[in-house]
Amino acid sequence: MKHIIPLGVRDYLPNDYQKKSNNVKKALHLFEEKGYKAVATPMFEYWSTIEPLCSETLKDKVVKFINSKGEIIALRPDHTIGISRLASTWIKENPSNLKLCYADPVYRLDPVTGETERFQLGVENIGNSGVESEAELIQTCAESLSSLGLHQISIEINHTKTLNSYDTATQNAFKTRDYTNLSQYPKRCPLSDISSDHPLSELRNQLDSKSIKADLYFNESIQTTTQYYNGFFFECCVNGEGKKIGNGGRYDKLLENFDHQVSAIGFGLNYSVIEGILS
Amino acid sequence: MNKSPLTIAIAKGYLWDEAKKIFSKMGVEFDTDLDHSRQLYTIDTSGRYKILLVRPWDVPAYVEEGAADLGIVGKDVLLEQNTQLTEISDLKFGACSLVLAGPDPISPKEIKQNSKVATKFWNSSIRYFHEKGVNIHPIKLYGAIELAPFTNLSDYICDLSVTGSTLKAHGLHIIDTIFSSTARLVANPALFNTKYNEIMQFNSDILKVC
């Protein structure tokens, strides 16, 4: 018998494990320095909790199974949903903002490579609504990527208001990344070049006063795989690399699904891609 | 500072034949004649473009994994593989259709449940029949699809057709067109971000001559 493992998961041998463990410690240490507290949510949840919050594309990638009671269970496809659920049960005891961070795998099937398990690091800042916290989030994101040893990082930022200003056909084309029938392409420019009436101008002004270890761009081509963002949202890339290394944004509506009206922002880094770039 | 060339994976065969003419119109020249060489890639004389010549079905993998920044590939392949690539432009050349064909000139409504359908386009064919509420028995073939009804391997075929003459030569009639396809310029979504200016410049240049 050949002792193989299912397609889409991997072993970590001692050297790789050590590297990963050191990097995770480094990132969590940085998050904790910024006031985030580490938490963990279960590896699987009820599909009925996750399904309404997944985009159609993500739904197909979620790994599901039926437990002994006949209930449909899903391996967590991202951390934000689980942490929002956790925060909603906890927020009464902590009425002020919750700054939480995590380092655990998520499970979603990549249709090309078959990769299913990917390790993610990230933070969620729940109950803090200001644009200052958005700038702090981007700063933390860039610092954590830099602390892991990445260079030439770009953070590509968009805003749901910008997307919603287009007609439905253009919005759909942007979402599906099919620009073949468009009369104009999605724009990208340095964030510093946006006008003062742009939805991201306040964020740009906040970021101007901070030292950010990444190049910042306004980019209309970036789209989200989840449907809960409702303000700024962003993706992180490394110049010349073909995989995105992280994403994040504002998701004020997400906690309404868990009976709380509270603003929230966060980001997640795909450590499985990052370790590929670092090696 | 010397920039690294834009890497473009191009489908071998008729799309490469057309792409060569388009590069020539753009003033892009190659020292290596890939058609008469064992080499599978080349860089143009200006050093701006690196061409990877790969099988049509492999173009999405090269682009999706970031081994190539861009790809030139048929829409048929993109639809069949349900890729997550950024589709920048319709280059208009390489037109063909995925058609349902069979030995009799019937209408699509006359296709019986559990018919055997031979095809290389497994996903697209199943999707087409399921949308019509017809369950089929698909048979995956990799070439000479027209032979299948003739040998009773299948009742129908779903295959690419440009003029319909090959089908006709094998006594087959087009029953329905599943989709039409042309060559597309596609990009890796992450590289579309970080190489935005170079990619948009290339797109603008190629569209001027397409």
Coordinates of C-alpha atoms in Angstrom, one line a residue:
Chain A
M1 CA 0.0 0.0 0.0
K2 CA 1.2 3.5 -0.9
H3 CA 0.8 5.9 2.0
I4 CA -0.3 8.9 0.1
I5 CA -2.3 11.9 1.4
P6 CA -5.4 13.4 -0.3
L7 CA -4.8 15.9 -3.1
G8 CA -4.8 19.4 -1.9
V9 CA -3.1 19.1 1.5
R10 CA 0.6 18.7 2.5
D11 CA 2.9 17.6 5.2
Y12 CA 5.4 19.9 6.8
L13 CA 8.8 18.3 7.4
P14 CA 11.0 19.6 10.3
N15 CA 12.8 22.3 8.3
D16 CA 9.7 23.7 6.7
Y17 CA 7.7 23.4 9.9
Q18 CA 10.4 25.3 11.8
K19 CA 10.4 28.1 9.2
K20 CA 6.6 28.3 9.3
S21 CA 6.5 28.2 13.1
N22 CA 9.1 31.1 13.3
N23 CA 7.2 33.2 10.7
V24 CA 3.9 32.6 12.4
K25 CA 5.4 33.7 15.8
K26 CA 6.9 36.8 14.1
A27 CA 3.6 37.8 12.6
L28 CA 1.5 37.1 15.8
H29 CA 4.1 39.0 17.8
L30 CA 3.7 42.0 15.5
F31 CA -0.1 41.8 15.7
E32 CA 0.0 41.6 19.5
E33 CA 2.3 44.7 19.6
K34 CA -0.5 46.5 17.7
G35 CA -3.1 45.5 20.3
Y36 CA -4.6 42.4 18.6
K37 CA -5.3 39.3 20.8
A38 CA -4.9 35.8 19.3
V39 CA -8.0 33.6 19.1
A40 CA -9.0 30.4 17.4
T41 CA -12.3 29.3 16.0
P42 CA -13.3 25.7 15.1
M43 CA -12.1 24.0 11.9
F44 CA -15.7 23.4 10.9
E45 CA -19.0 25.1 11.4
Y46 CA -22.6 24.6 10.2
W47 CA -22.9 25.2 6.4
S48 CA -26.1 27.2 7.2
T49 CA -23.9 29.7 9.1
I50 CA -21.4 30.1 6.3
E51 CA -23.5 29.7 3.1
P52 CA -25.3 33.1 3.2
L53 CA -22.0 34.9 3.5
C54 CA -20.2 33.2 0.6
S55 CA -20.1 34.5 -3.0
E56 CA -21.3 32.0 -5.6
T57 CA -17.7 31.3 -6.7
L58 CA -16.6 30.6 -3.1
K59 CA -19.6 28.3 -2.4
D60 CA -18.4 25.8 -5.0
K61 CA -15.0 25.7 -3.3
V62 CA -16.1 25.0 0.2
V63 CA -15.5 21.5 1.5
K64 CA -18.7 20.1 3.1
F65 CA -19.7 16.8 4.7
I66 CA -22.6 15.4 6.6
N67 CA -22.1 14.6 10.3
S68 CA -23.6 11.7 12.3
K69 CA -26.8 13.7 12.9
G70 CA -27.3 14.3 9.2
E71 CA -26.3 18.0 9.5
I72 CA -24.3 19.7 6.7
I73 CA -20.9 20.8 8.0
A74 CA -18.4 23.0 6.2
L75 CA -14.7 23.3 6.8
R76 CA -14.1 27.0 7.3
P77 CA -13.4 28.7 4.0
D78 CA -12.2 31.9 5.6
H79 CA -11.6 33.3 9.1
T80 CA -13.7 36.4 9.0
I81 CA -17.0 34.6 9.2
G82 CA -16.0 32.5 12.1
I83 CA -14.4 35.3 14.0
S84 CA -17.4 37.5 13.5
R85 CA -19.6 34.8 14.9
L86 CA -17.2 34.4 17.8
A87 CA -17.2 38.2 18.4
S88 CA -21.0 38.4 18.3
T89 CA -21.2 36.0 21.3
W90 CA -18.5 37.8 23.1
I91 CA -19.2 41.5 22.4
K92 CA -21.7 42.0 25.2
E93 CA -18.9 41.4 27.7
N94 CA -16.6 43.7 25.7
P95 CA -18.7 46.6 24.4
S96 CA -15.7 48.5 23.2
N97 CA -13.7 47.4 20.2
L98 CA -12.3 43.9 19.8
K99 CA -9.0 43.6 18.1
L100 CA -8.5 39.9 17.3
C101 CA -5.8 38.0 15.3
Y102 CA -5.4 34.4 14.2
A103 CA -3.0 31.9 12.5
D104 CA -4.8 28.8 11.3
P105 CA -5.6 27.0 8.0
V106 CA -8.7 27.6 5.9
Y107 CA -10.1 25.1 3.4
R108 CA -11.2 26.0 -0.1
L109 CA -10.6 24.0 -3.3
D110 CA -8.5 25.7 -5.9
P111 CA -9.9 24.3 -9.2
V112 CA -6.5 24.5 -11.0
T113 CA -4.0 23.2 -8.5
G114 CA -6.3 21.2 -6.4
E115 CA -4.9 23.0 -3.3
T116 CA -7.4 22.8 -0.5
E117 CA -5.7 23.6 2.7
R118 CA -4.0 27.0 3.0
F119 CA -2.6 28.6 6.1
Q120 CA -3.7 32.1 6.9
L121 CA -2.6 34.8 9.2
G122 CA -4.7 37.9 9.9
V123 CA -6.5 40.4 12.1
E124 CA -10.0 41.6 12.6
N125 CA -10.8 44.9 14.2
I126 CA -14.4 44.9 15.3
G127 CA -16.2 48.0 16.6
N128 CA -13.7 50.5 15.4
S129 CA -15.3 52.5 12.6
G130 CA -12.9 55.4 11.8
V131 CA -10.8 55.9 8.8
E132 CA -7.8 56.2 11.1
S133 CA -8.3 52.5 12.0
E134 CA -8.5 51.7 8.2
A135 CA -5.1 53.3 7.8
E136 CA -3.7 51.5 10.8
L137 CA -5.0 48.2 9.3
I138 CA -3.1 48.8 6.1
Q139 CA 0.0 49.8 8.0
T140 CA -0.2 46.6 10.1
C141 CA -0.7 44.5 6.9
A142 CA 2.3 46.0 5.1
E143 CA 4.5 45.8 8.3
S144 CA 3.6 42.1 8.8
L145 CA 4.4 41.3 5.1
S146 CA 7.7 43.1 5.4
S147 CA 8.5 41.4 8.8
L148 CA 8.1 38.0 7.0
G149 CA 10.9 39.1 4.6
L150 CA 8.8 40.1 1.6
H151 CA 9.9 43.1 -0.6
Q152 CA 8.3 45.1 -3.4
I153 CA 4.9 44.8 -1.9
S154 CA 2.0 46.6 -3.4
I155 CA -1.4 47.1 -1.8
E156 CA -4.1 47.6 -4.3
I157 CA -7.1 49.4 -2.9
N158 CA -10.7 49.8 -4.2
H159 CA -14.0 51.0 -2.7
T160 CA -17.5 49.6 -3.0
K161 CA -18.7 53.2 -3.8
T162 CA -16.4 53.3 -6.8
L163 CA -17.7 49.9 -8.0
N164 CA -21.3 50.9 -7.4
S165 CA -20.9 54.1 -9.5
Y166 CA -20.8 52.0 -12.6
D167 CA -23.8 50.5 -14.5
T168 CA -24.8 46.9 -13.8
A169 CA -23.1 45.5 -16.9
T170 CA -19.8 47.2 -16.0
Q171 CA -20.0 46.1 -12.4
N172 CA -20.6 42.5 -13.6
A173 CA -17.7 42.7 -16.0
F174 CA -15.4 44.0 -13.2
K175 CA -16.6 41.2 -10.9
T176 CA -16.1 38.4 -13.4
R177 CA -12.9 40.1 -14.7
D178 CA -14.2 39.8 -18.3
Y179 CA -13.4 43.2 -19.9
T180 CA -14.0 42.1 -23.5
N181 CA -17.2 44.0 -24.0
L182 CA -16.3 47.1 -22.0
S183 CA -15.6 50.5 -23.6
Q184 CA -13.3 51.4 -20.7
Y185 CA -10.9 49.3 -18.7
P186 CA -10.7 49.4 -14.9
K187 CA -8.3 52.1 -13.8
R188 CA -5.2 51.8 -11.6
C189 CA -3.0 54.6 -10.4
P190 CA -0.9 55.4 -7.3
L191 CA -3.2 56.2 -4.4
S192 CA -1.5 59.6 -4.1
D193 CA -2.9 60.5 -7.5
I194 CA -6.6 60.3 -6.6
S195 CA -8.7 63.4 -6.4
S196 CA -9.9 65.0 -3.2
D197 CA -13.6 64.0 -3.8
H198 CA -12.6 60.3 -4.3
P199 CA -14.2 57.8 -1.8
L200 CA -10.6 56.8 -0.8
S201 CA -9.3 60.4 -0.4
E202 CA -9.7 60.5 3.4
L203 CA -7.9 57.1 3.7
R204 CA -5.2 58.4 1.4
N205 CA -4.7 61.5 3.7
Q206 CA -4.5 59.3 6.8
L207 CA -2.0 57.0 5.0
D208 CA 0.1 60.0 3.9
S209 CA 0.9 60.7 7.6
K210 CA 2.2 57.2 8.2
S211 CA 5.2 55.3 7.1
I212 CA 3.9 52.4 5.0
K213 CA 6.2 49.5 3.9
A214 CA 4.4 49.0 0.6
D215 CA 3.4 50.8 -2.6
L216 CA -0.2 51.9 -2.5
Y217 CA -2.5 51.9 -5.5
F218 CA -6.1 52.7 -6.3
N219 CA -7.2 49.7 -8.4
E220 CA -10.6 49.1 -9.9
S221 CA -9.8 45.7 -11.2
I222 CA -9.6 44.1 -7.7
Q223 CA -12.7 42.3 -6.6
T224 CA -13.7 40.3 -3.6
T225 CA -14.4 36.6 -3.3
T226 CA -16.7 37.3 -0.4
Q227 CA -19.8 39.5 -0.6
Y228 CA -19.6 41.2 2.8
Y229 CA -17.3 44.2 2.1
N230 CA -19.0 47.5 2.2
G231 CA -16.3 50.2 2.0
F232 CA -12.7 50.1 1.2
F233 CA -11.2 46.7 0.3
F234 CA -7.8 45.7 -0.8
E235 CA -5.4 43.0 -2.1
C236 CA -1.7 42.5 -1.5
C237 CA 0.7 41.5 -4.2
V238 CA 4.4 41.2 -4.6
N239 CA 5.8 42.6 -7.8
G240 CA 6.3 39.9 -10.5
E241 CA 4.6 37.2 -8.5
G242 CA 1.5 35.5 -10.0
K243 CA -0.4 34.9 -6.7
K244 CA -2.1 37.3 -4.4
I245 CA -0.7 37.2 -0.9
G246 CA -3.5 38.7 1.0
N247 CA -6.7 40.7 1.1
G248 CA -8.9 42.6 3.4
G249 CA -11.4 45.5 3.9
R250 CA -14.4 46.8 5.7
Y251 CA -17.3 44.5 6.4
D252 CA -19.8 46.5 8.6
K253 CA -22.8 44.4 7.5
L254 CA -21.3 41.0 8.4
L255 CA -22.1 41.1 12.1
E256 CA -25.7 41.9 11.3
N257 CA -25.9 38.3 10.3
F258 CA -25.0 37.5 13.9
D259 CA -27.5 40.0 15.3
H260 CA -25.1 42.9 16.0
Q261 CA -24.8 46.2 14.3
V262 CA -21.1 47.0 14.6
S263 CA -18.5 48.1 12.2
A264 CA -15.5 45.9 11.4
I265 CA -12.4 45.8 9.3
G266 CA -9.7 43.1 8.8
F267 CA -7.2 41.4 6.6
G268 CA -6.0 37.9 6.0
L269 CA -2.6 36.8 4.5
N270 CA -2.2 33.6 2.5
Y271 CA 0.8 32.2 4.2
S272 CA 0.9 29.2 1.9
V273 CA 1.6 31.5 -1.0
I274 CA 4.0 33.7 1.0
E275 CA 6.2 30.7 1.9
G276 CA 6.3 29.8 -1.8
I277 CA 7.6 33.3 -2.6
L278 CA 10.1 33.3 0.3
S279 CA 11.6 29.9 -0.7
Chain B
M1 CA 17.0 49.7 -15.4
N2 CA 16.2 46.8 -17.8
K3 CA 12.7 45.5 -17.3
S4 CA 12.0 41.8 -17.5
P5 CA 10.0 40.9 -20.7
L6 CA 6.3 40.4 -20.6
T7 CA 5.8 36.6 -20.8
I8 CA 3.0 35.5 -23.1
A9 CA 1.8 31.9 -23.4
I10 CA 0.3 31.3 -26.8
A11 CA -1.7 28.4 -28.1
K12 CA 0.2 26.4 -30.7
G13 CA -1.5 25.8 -34.0
Y14 CA -3.8 28.2 -35.8
L15 CA -3.9 30.8 -33.0
W16 CA 0.0 31.0 -33.1
D17 CA -0.2 31.2 -36.9
E18 CA -2.4 34.3 -36.6
A19 CA -0.6 35.7 -33.6
K20 CA 2.7 35.6 -35.7
K21 CA 1.1 37.8 -38.3
I22 CA -0.2 40.2 -35.7
F23 CA 3.2 40.5 -34.0
S24 CA 4.7 41.2 -37.4
K25 CA 2.2 44.0 -37.9
M26 CA 3.1 45.4 -34.4
G27 CA 6.8 45.4 -35.5
V28 CA 7.7 42.7 -33.1
E29 CA 10.4 40.4 -34.5
F30 CA 11.9 37.1 -33.4
D31 CA 15.3 35.7 -34.2
T32 CA 14.1 32.1 -33.6
D33 CA 11.6 30.6 -36.0
L34 CA 9.6 28.6 -33.5
D35 CA 7.9 26.7 -36.3
H36 CA 11.1 25.1 -37.5
S37 CA 12.9 24.8 -34.2
R38 CA 12.8 22.5 -31.2
Q39 CA 12.8 25.5 -29.0
L40 CA 9.5 26.1 -27.1
Y41 CA 10.1 29.8 -26.2
T42 CA 11.8 32.8 -27.6
I43 CA 12.4 36.5 -26.8
D44 CA 11.7 39.2 -29.4
T45 CA 14.7 41.2 -30.7
S46 CA 13.7 44.2 -28.6
G47 CA 13.7 42.1 -25.4
R48 CA 10.2 43.2 -24.5
Y49 CA 8.3 40.0 -25.1
K50 CA 9.0 36.4 -24.2
I51 CA 6.8 33.9 -26.1
L52 CA 6.0 30.5 -24.6
L53 CA 4.5 28.2 -27.3
V54 CA 2.3 25.6 -25.5
R55 CA -0.7 23.4 -26.2
P56 CA -4.0 25.3 -26.3
W57 CA -5.3 23.5 -23.2
D58 CA -2.2 24.4 -21.2
V59 CA -2.3 28.1 -21.7
P60 CA -4.7 28.8 -18.7
A61 CA -2.4 26.8 -16.4
Y62 CA 0.7 28.8 -17.4
V63 CA -1.2 32.1 -16.8
E64 CA -3.1 31.1 -13.7
E65 CA 0.1 29.9 -12.0
G66 CA 2.0 33.1 -13.0
A67 CA 4.5 31.3 -15.2
A68 CA 3.2 33.7 -17.9
D69 CA 1.9 37.2 -17.4
L70 CA -0.5 36.9 -20.4
G71 CA -2.0 34.3 -22.6
I72 CA -3.5 34.2 -26.1
V73 CA -6.1 31.4 -26.1
G74 CA -9.5 30.5 -27.5
K75 CA -12.6 31.3 -25.6
D76 CA -13.6 27.7 -26.0
V77 CA -10.7 26.6 -23.7
L78 CA -11.6 29.3 -21.1
L79 CA -15.2 28.2 -21.1
E80 CA -14.3 24.5 -20.8
Q81 CA -11.8 25.0 -18.0
N82 CA -13.9 27.6 -16.2
T83 CA -10.8 29.7 -15.5
Q84 CA -10.3 32.5 -13.0
L85 CA -8.2 34.6 -15.4
T86 CA -8.6 38.3 -16.3
E87 CA -10.0 38.4 -19.8
I88 CA -8.7 41.6 -21.3
S89 CA -9.7 41.6 -25.0
D90 CA -11.4 39.7 -27.7
L91 CA -8.7 39.6 -30.4
K92 CA -11.4 38.6 -33.0
F93 CA -9.2 36.0 -34.9
G94 CA -9.4 32.2 -34.7
A95 CA -13.2 32.1 -34.9
C96 CA -14.8 28.7 -34.4
S97 CA -17.9 27.2 -32.7
L98 CA -18.5 24.2 -30.4
V99 CA -21.3 22.4 -32.2
L100 CA -23.6 19.4 -31.5
A101 CA -23.6 17.2 -34.5
G102 CA -25.1 13.8 -35.5
P103 CA -25.9 11.6 -38.5
D104 CA -29.4 13.0 -39.0
P105 CA -30.5 16.6 -39.5
I106 CA -32.8 16.7 -36.4
S107 CA -33.6 19.6 -34.1
P108 CA -32.0 19.8 -30.6
K109 CA -35.4 19.0 -29.0
E110 CA -35.3 15.6 -30.6
I111 CA -32.2 14.5 -28.7
K112 CA -33.2 11.5 -26.6
Q113 CA -32.5 11.1 -22.8
N114 CA -29.3 9.0 -22.1
S115 CA -27.9 9.6 -25.6
K116 CA -24.2 8.8 -25.9
V117 CA -22.2 12.0 -26.7
A118 CA -18.5 11.9 -27.7
T119 CA -16.5 15.0 -27.0
K120 CA -13.3 16.6 -25.9
F121 CA -15.3 19.4 -24.3
W122 CA -16.7 17.4 -21.4
N123 CA -17.7 20.2 -19.1
S124 CA -19.2 22.5 -21.8
S125 CA -21.2 19.6 -23.3
I126 CA -22.6 18.4 -20.0
R127 CA -23.5 22.0 -19.1
Y128 CA -25.3 22.4 -22.4
F129 CA -27.4 19.2 -22.1
H130 CA -28.2 19.8 -18.4
E131 CA -29.5 23.3 -19.2
K132 CA -31.8 21.6 -21.7
G133 CA -32.9 19.1 -19.1
V134 CA -31.3 16.1 -21.0
N135 CA -29.2 13.5 -19.2
I136 CA -26.5 12.1 -21.4
H137 CA -23.8 9.5 -21.3
P138 CA -20.6 11.5 -22.2
I139 CA -17.6 9.8 -23.7
K140 CA -14.3 11.6 -23.4
L141 CA -12.2 11.6 -26.6
Y142 CA -9.1 13.5 -27.5
G143 CA -9.2 13.6 -31.3
A144 CA -10.9 12.2 -34.4
I145 CA -14.2 12.8 -32.7
E146 CA -16.1 12.5 -36.0
L147 CA -15.3 8.8 -36.0
A148 CA -17.4 8.1 -32.9
P149 CA -21.0 8.1 -34.5
F150 CA -19.7 6.2 -37.5
T151 CA -18.4 3.4 -35.3
N152 CA -21.5 3.5 -33.0
L153 CA -19.2 4.6 -30.1
S154 CA -21.7 7.5 -29.7
D155 CA -25.0 8.8 -31.0
Y156 CA -23.8 12.4 -31.3
I157 CA -20.6 14.5 -30.9
C158 CA -19.8 17.9 -29.6
D159 CA -16.8 19.3 -31.4
L160 CA -15.2 22.5 -32.6
S161 CA -16.1 23.5 -36.2
V162 CA -14.8 26.4 -38.3
T163 CA -16.6 25.9 -41.6
G164 CA -18.5 22.6 -41.0
S165 CA -16.8 21.0 -43.9
T166 CA -15.0 18.2 -41.9
L167 CA -18.4 17.3 -40.3
K168 CA -20.0 17.2 -43.7
A169 CA -17.2 15.0 -45.1
H170 CA -18.0 12.5 -42.3
G171 CA -21.8 12.6 -43.0
L172 CA -22.6 14.6 -39.9
H173 CA -25.1 17.4 -39.6
I174 CA -24.9 20.4 -37.2
I175 CA -27.8 20.1 -34.8
D176 CA -27.0 23.1 -32.6
T177 CA -24.3 25.7 -31.8
I178 CA -23.3 25.5 -28.2
F179 CA -21.1 28.6 -28.2
S180 CA -18.9 30.6 -30.6
S181 CA -15.3 31.3 -29.8
T182 CA -12.5 33.7 -30.8
A183 CA -9.0 34.3 -29.4
R184 CA -8.8 36.2 -26.2
L185 CA -6.0 38.1 -24.5
V186 CA -6.0 36.9 -20.8
A187 CA -3.9 37.9 -17.8
N188 CA -2.9 36.5 -14.5
P189 CA -5.0 38.6 -12.1
A190 CA -2.1 39.3 -9.6
L191 CA 0.3 40.3 -12.5
F192 CA -2.5 42.4 -14.1
N193 CA -2.2 44.5 -10.9
T194 CA 1.6 44.8 -10.6
K195 CA 2.3 45.0 -14.4
Y196 CA -0.8 47.0 -15.2
N197 CA 0.9 49.7 -17.3
E198 CA 3.0 47.3 -19.4
I199 CA -0.1 45.0 -19.9
M200 CA -2.4 47.8 -20.9
Q201 CA 0.2 49.2 -23.3
F202 CA 0.6 45.7 -24.9
N203 CA -3.2 45.4 -25.1
S204 CA -3.5 48.8 -26.8
D205 CA -0.8 48.0 -29.3
I206 CA -2.2 44.6 -30.2
L207 CA -5.8 45.9 -30.6
K208 CA -4.5 48.5 -33.1
V209 CA -3.6 45.7 -35.5
C210 CA -6.3 43.1 -34.7

